[in-house]
């Protein structure tokens, strides 16, 4: 099978859907944690959970596309160490796209707060109510979220570096409007 010059359209679409959701969920999560308990905070928590679960759902087709469609090889001007870092970063991003929403769901279950997707579909509790476990999972969720935020920032910075400084096709492979 020939190696493509750009990512497949389904990969691009799901990438950007997940990117938008993550870029909404992260600041929403940080913002809502500092609010005092109120109906507004509960609504924001629900939205945060819905976004997280949607990311989890979208990750399934993202992974299928990644495993079944060839991806472009890195640009020839990219040094070997950057290729290695990019590969590791993508794997860790994939792991975090699963781990962050799952730990949030586990935390909600352990704390006794149900997850009702879009306010319509009650999701099963993944663990029984256990306040100590809920506190531990909250810490794990926060640490993983910080890692995700860091890697997303590095991912964006690297993409912009390739586009602005290196002036190569790396970003254009995922942003069709940038094709030269």
Short mmCIF file of C-alpha atoms in Angstrom, two decimals, residues 32-142:
data_model
loop_
_atom_site.label_atom_id
_atom_site.label_comp_id
_atom_site.label_asym_id
_atom_site.label_seq_id
_atom_site.Cartn_x
_atom_site.Cartn_y
_atom_site.Cartn_z
CA UNK A 32 -15.43 24.35 37.76
CA UNK A 33 -13.26 22.87 40.52
CA UNK A 34 -12.88 26.29 42.19
CA UNK A 35 -16.59 27.05 42.23
CA UNK A 36 -18.66 26.58 45.35
CA UNK A 37 -21.43 23.99 45.16
CA UNK A 38 -24.34 25.43 43.19
CA UNK A 39 -26.72 24.42 40.38
CA UNK A 40 -24.32 26.15 37.96
CA UNK A 41 -21.36 24.07 39.17
CA UNK A 42 -23.40 20.86 38.86
CA UNK A 43 -24.33 21.81 35.28
CA UNK A 44 -20.68 22.50 34.41
CA UNK A 45 -19.66 19.17 35.94
CA UNK A 46 -22.28 17.43 33.78
CA UNK A 47 -21.00 19.16 30.65
CA UNK A 48 -17.44 18.22 31.58
CA UNK A 49 -18.47 14.56 31.99
CA UNK A 50 -20.36 14.60 28.69
CA UNK A 51 -17.34 16.02 26.87
CA UNK A 52 -15.04 13.44 28.47
CA UNK A 53 -17.30 10.56 27.52
CA UNK A 54 -17.64 11.92 23.98
CA UNK A 55 -13.84 11.99 23.69
CA UNK A 56 -13.83 8.38 24.83
CA UNK A 57 -16.46 7.48 22.21
CA UNK A 58 -14.61 9.34 19.44
CA UNK A 59 -11.36 7.67 20.38
CA UNK A 60 -12.74 4.36 19.10
CA UNK A 61 -13.05 5.47 15.44
CA UNK A 62 -9.80 7.44 15.81
CA UNK A 63 -7.96 4.29 16.83
CA UNK A 64 -9.63 2.21 14.11
CA UNK A 65 -8.60 4.72 11.44
CA UNK A 66 -5.07 4.89 12.85
CA UNK A 67 -4.74 1.09 12.78
CA UNK A 68 -6.32 0.55 9.36
CA UNK A 69 -5.11 3.49 7.29
CA UNK A 70 -1.48 4.25 6.50
CA UNK A 71 -0.13 7.51 7.88
CA UNK A 72 2.26 9.85 6.13
CA UNK A 73 5.92 9.36 6.93
CA UNK A 74 7.55 12.29 8.72
CA UNK A 75 9.03 14.93 6.47
CA UNK A 76 12.54 14.03 5.33
CA UNK A 77 14.07 17.09 6.97
CA UNK A 78 12.92 16.02 10.45
CA UNK A 79 15.84 14.82 12.59
CA UNK A 80 15.66 11.27 13.96
CA UNK A 81 15.33 12.40 17.56
CA UNK A 82 12.26 14.48 16.63
CA UNK A 83 10.68 11.46 14.95
CA UNK A 84 11.21 9.42 18.12
CA UNK A 85 9.80 12.18 20.35
CA UNK A 86 6.81 12.62 18.02
CA UNK A 87 6.07 8.87 18.08
CA UNK A 88 6.32 8.67 21.87
CA UNK A 89 4.20 11.80 22.27
CA UNK A 90 1.44 10.39 20.05
CA UNK A 91 1.36 7.10 21.98
CA UNK A 92 1.17 8.93 25.32
CA UNK A 93 -1.53 11.26 23.98
CA UNK A 94 -3.56 8.21 22.92
CA UNK A 95 -3.15 6.62 26.35
CA UNK A 96 -4.18 9.87 28.07
CA UNK A 97 -7.23 10.29 25.80
CA UNK A 98 -8.45 7.04 27.32
CA UNK A 99 -7.07 7.35 30.85
CA UNK A 100 -8.30 10.87 31.62
CA UNK A 101 -12.00 10.24 30.86
CA UNK A 102 -11.92 6.76 32.41
CA UNK A 103 -10.38 8.04 35.67
CA UNK A 104 -12.99 10.79 35.74
CA UNK A 105 -15.75 8.20 35.30
CA UNK A 106 -14.18 5.97 37.94
CA UNK A 107 -13.91 8.96 40.31
CA UNK A 108 -17.58 9.85 39.80
CA UNK A 109 -18.57 6.25 40.47
CA UNK A 110 -16.46 6.01 43.62
CA UNK A 111 -17.80 9.31 44.93
CA UNK A 112 -21.38 8.19 44.31
CA UNK A 113 -22.14 10.67 41.53
CA UNK A 114 -23.76 9.04 38.50
CA UNK A 115 -22.71 9.85 34.97
CA UNK A 116 -25.76 10.46 32.80
CA UNK A 117 -24.57 11.05 29.26
CA UNK A 118 -26.19 14.13 27.74
CA UNK A 119 -28.67 13.99 30.61
CA UNK A 120 -30.36 11.04 28.89
CA UNK A 121 -28.30 7.86 29.12
CA UNK A 122 -27.26 6.67 32.58
CA UNK A 123 -23.84 5.04 32.41
CA UNK A 124 -23.03 2.19 34.76
CA UNK A 125 -20.89 2.79 37.82
CA UNK A 126 -17.46 1.34 37.20
CA UNK A 127 -16.74 0.82 40.91
CA UNK A 128 -18.78 0.88 44.09
CA UNK A 129 -19.05 3.94 46.28
CA UNK A 130 -15.81 4.39 48.22
CA UNK A 131 -14.87 7.91 49.34
CA UNK A 132 -11.17 7.09 49.86
CA UNK A 133 -10.94 5.54 46.41
CA UNK A 134 -12.78 8.55 44.99
CA UNK A 135 -10.22 10.91 46.53
CA UNK A 136 -7.37 8.83 45.14
CA UNK A 137 -8.97 8.75 41.69
CA UNK A 138 -9.49 12.50 41.85
CA UNK A 139 -5.75 12.95 42.39
CA UNK A 140 -4.95 10.52 39.57
CA UNK A 141 -7.42 12.29 37.26
CA UNK A 142 -5.81 15.66 38.06
#
